[in-house]
Amino acid sequence: MKNLSLDGLRTFVAVVELGGFAKAGDLLGLSQPAVSLQIKRLEDLLGRRLFKKQGQRQVLNQYGEMLLPLAKQMLQYNDAILQQFTSESVTGKVRLGIPSEFAARILPAIIGDFVALYPDVALEVKSRLSKHLLSVSRKDQFDLVLALNEDLDSATLPSFMQDQLVWVGDLSLSHRDVITLVTAPEGCIYRRRATEALDKAGLKYRIIYSNADLTGLTAALKEGLGITVLARSTVPNELPYQAQSEVLPELGPIGISLVKHTNESSNAVDKLAEFISTRLVV
């Protein structure tokens, strides 16, 4: 009887969730060739290819889609057993605030793993624009906030990592006389960086669709209504992106901050902050 490698399954899940072999290697402490080797060994054991080429990206094929939920389930059983015997008991309630694109693209797996490891923690997650998450008037609504931060050198709001802002969607639309944009509502950092960069480059544009939810924006982008700006790590797998093009200007980096909004000592809040900061890789 053959045995599946848990390391191979964890690498496979990391590649899918983080959107690339290099990012998965950063998370797992492996080189990109080592990640590729683990995926190949898994494919050889199963007798099936798990990925297919789509442009410059490797995306799941039908067998990869079939394996993904099973692999996650197996890893959850493994982690639950280890937690049962080795982890300290953590209890409490945590109100987490995150931007919608992180909620949709990156954090579901991280939060799922946290809940599996610490089932006695009540976790409440809400999505808002970073501007609203960091608002002083809303501090009482959250215990922990993950937010975008444009001041990369801020001493009061330090960034624990950076990401690159990129243009997302059908970039052939940038060759039109007037570039059409789909964006989040006013107050969104991505929206402001897009319009400021286009203004500086002397390019005409028009915002034709606004939606605070990444799912809505993704649908509009797939319909070819326009282009948008996102942090590279949050771009859905099915959408093309570029940091710049022949027409579009470079957007620069963005900081990501993790802010504790409660002054009270909470093992649950501290544990979640540690979990996110070590698991979130862009």
Short mmCIF file of C-alpha atoms in Angstrom, two decimals:
data_model
loop_
_atom_site.label_atom_id
_atom_site.label_comp_id
_atom_site.label_asym_id
_atom_site.label_seq_id
_atom_site.Cartn_x
_atom_site.Cartn_y
_atom_site.Cartn_z
CA MET A 1 0.00 0.00 0.00
CA LYS A 2 1.37 3.40 -0.98
CA ASN A 3 1.34 6.29 1.49
CA LEU A 4 0.76 9.90 0.57
CA SER A 5 3.33 12.41 1.80
CA LEU A 6 1.81 15.01 4.12
CA ASP A 7 4.68 17.34 3.19
CA GLY A 8 3.77 16.89 -0.46
CA LEU A 9 0.10 17.61 0.21
CA ARG A 10 0.96 20.68 2.31
CA THR A 11 3.20 21.97 -0.49
CA PHE A 12 0.44 21.34 -3.04
CA VAL A 13 -2.12 23.26 -0.97
CA ALA A 14 0.34 26.11 -0.38
CA VAL A 15 1.05 26.44 -4.12
CA VAL A 16 -2.67 26.69 -4.85
CA GLU A 17 -3.57 29.06 -2.03
CA LEU A 18 -0.62 31.39 -2.51
CA GLY A 19 -0.81 31.34 -6.29
CA GLY A 20 2.68 30.16 -7.18
CA PHE A 21 5.60 27.82 -6.53
CA ALA A 22 7.94 30.59 -5.34
CA LYS A 23 5.45 31.97 -2.81
CA ALA A 24 4.78 28.49 -1.48
CA GLY A 25 8.52 27.95 -1.09
CA ASP A 26 8.84 31.17 0.90
CA LEU A 27 6.10 30.04 3.27
CA LEU A 28 7.46 26.52 3.70
CA GLY A 29 11.15 27.42 3.77
CA LEU A 30 11.87 25.57 0.51
CA SER A 31 13.56 26.56 -2.72
CA GLN A 32 11.42 26.71 -5.84
CA PRO A 33 13.11 23.58 -7.30
CA ALA A 34 12.34 21.74 -4.04
CA VAL A 35 8.69 22.75 -4.31
CA SER A 36 8.58 21.59 -7.93
CA LEU A 37 10.15 18.28 -6.92
CA GLN A 38 7.58 17.68 -4.18
CA ILE A 39 4.74 18.39 -6.62
CA LYS A 40 6.29 16.03 -9.19
CA ARG A 41 6.62 13.25 -6.60
CA LEU A 42 2.98 13.73 -5.63
CA GLU A 43 1.93 13.60 -9.28
CA ASP A 44 4.04 10.47 -9.86
CA LEU A 45 2.47 8.76 -6.83
CA LEU A 46 -1.06 9.60 -8.00
CA GLY A 47 -0.31 8.91 -11.64
CA ARG A 48 -1.93 12.20 -12.68
CA ARG A 49 -0.78 15.69 -13.57
CA LEU A 50 -2.30 18.24 -11.18
CA PHE A 51 -1.57 21.52 -12.97
CA LYS A 52 -1.95 22.95 -16.45
CA LYS A 53 -0.32 25.97 -18.09
CA GLN A 54 -2.49 29.08 -18.43
CA GLY A 55 -0.50 31.97 -19.86
CA GLN A 56 2.47 32.41 -17.54
CA ARG A 57 0.73 30.68 -14.65
CA GLN A 58 0.31 27.11 -13.47
CA VAL A 59 -3.34 26.50 -12.54
CA LEU A 60 -5.16 23.40 -11.34
CA ASN A 61 -6.50 20.94 -13.89
CA GLN A 62 -9.47 18.64 -13.20
CA TYR A 63 -7.39 16.25 -11.12
CA GLY A 64 -5.90 19.08 -9.09
CA GLU A 65 -9.38 20.45 -8.42
CA MET A 66 -10.42 16.98 -7.26
CA LEU A 67 -7.42 16.60 -4.96
CA LEU A 68 -7.52 20.05 -3.31
CA PRO A 69 -10.46 19.55 -0.87
CA LEU A 70 -9.23 16.04 -0.01
CA ALA A 71 -5.71 17.31 0.68
CA LYS A 72 -7.05 20.10 2.91
CA GLN A 73 -9.15 17.61 4.84
CA MET A 74 -6.21 15.28 5.38
CA LEU A 75 -3.99 18.13 6.58
CA GLN A 76 -6.72 19.33 8.94
CA TYR A 77 -6.89 15.86 10.51
CA ASN A 78 -3.12 15.83 10.89
CA ASP A 79 -3.01 19.32 12.45
CA ALA A 80 -5.95 18.57 14.74
CA ILE A 81 -4.20 15.47 16.11
CA LEU A 82 -1.01 17.44 16.77
CA GLN A 83 -2.95 20.27 18.38
CA GLN A 84 -4.80 17.81 20.60
CA PHE A 85 -1.57 16.49 22.08
CA THR A 86 0.95 19.33 21.81
CA SER A 87 -0.71 22.77 21.73
CA GLU A 88 -1.66 24.90 24.67
CA SER A 89 -5.31 25.64 25.26
CA VAL A 90 -6.39 28.99 23.79
CA THR A 91 -9.81 30.46 24.48
CA GLY A 92 -11.51 33.79 23.95
CA LYS A 93 -13.10 35.88 21.22
CA VAL A 94 -11.33 37.79 18.46
CA ARG A 95 -12.92 40.38 16.17
CA LEU A 96 -10.74 40.53 13.05
CA GLY A 97 -11.01 43.24 10.40
CA ILE A 98 -9.51 42.69 6.94
CA PRO A 99 -9.80 44.23 3.45
CA SER A 100 -12.22 42.33 1.20
CA GLU A 101 -9.56 41.19 -1.26
CA PHE A 102 -7.60 39.48 1.52
CA ALA A 103 -10.80 37.93 2.82
CA ALA A 104 -11.53 36.47 -0.61
CA ARG A 105 -8.09 35.52 -1.88
CA ILE A 106 -5.66 34.77 0.94
CA LEU A 107 -7.12 34.47 4.42
CA PRO A 108 -9.79 31.74 4.12
CA ALA A 109 -7.21 28.97 4.35
CA ILE A 110 -5.27 30.71 7.12
CA ILE A 111 -8.41 31.33 9.15
CA GLY A 112 -9.60 27.78 8.50
CA ASP A 113 -6.34 26.36 9.82
CA PHE A 114 -6.47 28.64 12.87
CA VAL A 115 -10.02 27.58 13.74
CA ALA A 116 -9.07 23.92 13.32
CA LEU A 117 -6.08 24.32 15.63
CA TYR A 118 -7.86 26.49 18.22
CA PRO A 119 -11.53 25.43 18.22
CA ASP A 120 -12.22 27.16 21.55
CA VAL A 121 -11.57 30.60 20.04
CA ALA A 122 -14.67 32.42 18.75
CA LEU A 123 -13.59 34.28 15.62
CA GLU A 124 -15.61 37.07 14.03
CA VAL A 125 -14.29 38.41 10.70
CA LYS A 126 -15.53 41.56 8.96
CA SER A 127 -14.33 43.10 5.68
CA ARG A 128 -13.95 46.85 5.22
CA LEU A 129 -11.76 49.28 3.29
CA SER A 130 -8.39 49.77 5.02
CA LYS A 131 -9.30 53.41 5.62
CA HIS A 132 -12.31 52.33 7.67
CA LEU A 133 -10.45 49.54 9.47
CA LEU A 134 -7.83 51.99 10.73
CA SER A 135 -10.29 54.75 11.60
CA VAL A 136 -10.00 55.89 15.22
CA SER A 137 -13.80 55.98 15.47
CA ARG A 138 -13.97 52.26 14.65
CA LYS A 139 -11.25 51.04 17.01
CA ASP A 140 -13.81 49.57 19.41
CA GLN A 141 -15.21 47.35 16.64
CA PHE A 142 -12.06 45.24 16.15
CA ASP A 143 -9.46 43.51 18.29
CA LEU A 144 -7.07 42.90 15.39
CA VAL A 145 -6.85 44.57 11.98
CA LEU A 146 -5.00 43.59 8.82
CA ALA A 147 -4.83 46.66 6.57
CA LEU A 148 -3.03 48.23 3.65
CA ASN A 149 -0.65 51.02 4.58
CA GLU A 150 0.88 53.51 2.12
CA ASP A 151 3.44 54.90 4.60
CA LEU A 152 6.08 52.18 4.36
CA ASP A 153 8.34 53.91 6.91
CA SER A 154 5.67 54.71 9.50
CA ALA A 155 6.80 54.28 13.11
CA THR A 156 3.26 54.35 14.49
CA LEU A 157 1.85 51.93 11.92
CA PRO A 158 4.72 49.66 10.84
CA SER A 159 4.36 47.33 7.87
CA PHE A 160 5.32 43.73 8.52
CA MET A 161 5.52 43.03 4.78
CA GLN A 162 5.16 44.72 1.39
CA ASP A 163 3.42 43.82 -1.84
CA GLN A 164 3.54 45.23 -5.37
CA LEU A 165 0.53 47.00 -6.83
CA VAL A 166 -0.35 45.75 -10.32
CA TRP A 167 -2.77 46.49 -13.15
CA VAL A 168 -5.36 43.72 -13.44
CA GLY A 169 -7.66 42.69 -16.27
CA ASP A 170 -7.57 42.91 -20.06
CA LEU A 171 -4.69 45.35 -20.46
CA SER A 172 -5.43 45.81 -24.17
CA LEU A 173 -8.13 48.17 -22.91
CA SER A 174 -5.34 50.58 -21.94
CA HIS A 175 -4.80 51.34 -25.65
CA ARG A 176 -8.18 53.05 -25.92
CA ASP A 177 -8.45 56.83 -26.02
CA VAL A 178 -10.20 56.71 -22.64
CA ILE A 179 -9.20 53.92 -20.23
CA THR A 180 -12.14 52.41 -18.39
CA LEU A 181 -11.68 51.51 -14.72
CA VAL A 182 -13.58 49.24 -12.36
CA THR A 183 -12.75 50.03 -8.76
CA ALA A 184 -13.83 49.93 -5.15
CA PRO A 185 -15.72 52.99 -3.86
CA GLU A 186 -14.11 56.33 -2.99
CA GLY A 187 -11.60 56.00 -0.17
CA CYS A 188 -9.97 52.84 -1.55
CA ILE A 189 -6.16 52.99 -1.73
CA TYR A 190 -6.12 51.00 -4.98
CA ARG A 191 -8.56 53.43 -6.60
CA ARG A 192 -6.57 56.49 -5.56
CA ARG A 193 -3.23 55.02 -6.69
CA ALA A 194 -4.75 54.11 -10.07
CA THR A 195 -6.19 57.57 -10.72
CA GLU A 196 -3.12 59.40 -9.43
CA ALA A 197 -0.80 57.31 -11.61
CA LEU A 198 -2.97 57.85 -14.70
CA ASP A 199 -3.25 61.58 -14.02
CA LYS A 200 0.53 61.84 -13.64
CA ALA A 201 1.04 59.93 -16.90
CA GLY A 202 -1.42 62.22 -18.69
CA LEU A 203 -3.76 59.38 -19.60
CA LYS A 204 -7.51 59.87 -19.86
CA TYR A 205 -9.72 57.49 -17.88
CA ARG A 206 -13.27 56.97 -16.70
CA ILE A 207 -14.55 54.94 -13.74
CA ILE A 208 -17.54 53.02 -15.07
CA TYR A 209 -18.16 50.51 -12.27
CA SER A 210 -17.61 50.48 -8.50
CA ASN A 211 -17.99 47.59 -6.08
CA ALA A 212 -16.46 47.09 -2.64
CA ASP A 213 -16.46 43.31 -3.05
CA LEU A 214 -13.66 41.52 -4.94
CA THR A 215 -16.13 39.02 -6.37
CA GLY A 216 -18.08 41.81 -8.03
CA LEU A 217 -14.94 43.44 -9.39
CA THR A 218 -13.70 40.09 -10.71
CA ALA A 219 -16.94 39.53 -12.60
CA ALA A 220 -16.69 43.00 -14.17
CA LEU A 221 -13.05 42.41 -15.14
CA LYS A 222 -13.86 39.04 -16.72
CA GLU A 223 -16.60 40.74 -18.76
CA GLY A 224 -14.01 43.21 -20.07
CA LEU A 225 -15.67 46.31 -18.59
CA GLY A 226 -12.33 47.79 -17.63
CA ILE A 227 -9.13 47.31 -15.64
CA THR A 228 -8.32 47.81 -11.98
CA VAL A 229 -5.47 47.85 -9.45
CA LEU A 230 -4.80 45.23 -6.77
CA ALA A 231 -1.96 44.01 -4.61
CA ARG A 232 -0.24 41.25 -6.58
CA SER A 233 -0.83 38.54 -3.96
CA THR A 234 -4.59 39.13 -4.00
CA VAL A 235 -5.14 38.84 -7.77
CA PRO A 236 -7.55 35.96 -8.54
CA ASN A 237 -5.92 33.14 -10.49
CA GLU A 238 -8.20 33.58 -13.48
CA LEU A 239 -7.20 37.22 -14.11
CA PRO A 240 -4.09 38.48 -15.93
CA TYR A 241 -1.98 41.24 -14.40
CA GLN A 242 1.16 43.34 -14.97
CA ALA A 243 3.08 45.77 -12.80
CA GLN A 244 3.33 48.06 -15.84
CA SER A 245 2.94 47.96 -19.61
CA GLU A 246 3.85 50.01 -22.65
CA VAL A 247 1.02 52.37 -21.79
CA LEU A 248 0.21 52.00 -18.12
CA PRO A 249 2.50 53.54 -15.47
CA GLU A 250 4.15 51.67 -12.60
CA LEU A 251 2.17 51.80 -9.36
CA GLY A 252 4.82 51.04 -6.74
CA PRO A 253 4.64 48.98 -3.53
CA ILE A 254 2.10 48.91 -0.72
CA GLY A 255 2.65 48.04 2.92
CA ILE A 256 0.60 45.54 4.91
CA SER A 257 0.15 46.24 8.62
CA LEU A 258 -1.21 44.12 11.45
CA VAL A 259 -2.63 46.28 14.22
CA LYS A 260 -3.84 45.21 17.64
CA HIS A 261 -6.73 47.49 18.62
CA THR A 262 -7.26 46.23 22.14
CA ASN A 263 -5.08 47.19 25.10
CA GLU A 264 -6.20 44.17 27.08
CA SER A 265 -3.97 41.13 27.23
CA SER A 266 -5.58 38.40 25.15
CA ASN A 267 -3.88 35.13 24.38
CA ALA A 268 -6.35 34.52 21.54
CA VAL A 269 -5.63 37.88 19.87
CA ASP A 270 -1.87 37.46 20.25
CA LYS A 271 -2.03 33.90 18.91
CA LEU A 272 -4.04 34.95 15.83
CA ALA A 273 -1.66 37.86 15.16
CA GLU A 274 1.30 35.49 15.32
CA PHE A 275 -0.51 32.97 13.13
CA ILE A 276 -1.28 35.53 10.39
CA SER A 277 2.16 37.14 10.43
CA THR A 278 3.91 33.80 10.01
CA ARG A 279 1.49 32.26 7.51
CA LEU A 280 0.76 35.27 5.28
CA VAL A 281 3.30 35.38 2.45
CA VAL A 282 3.05 37.73 -0.52
#
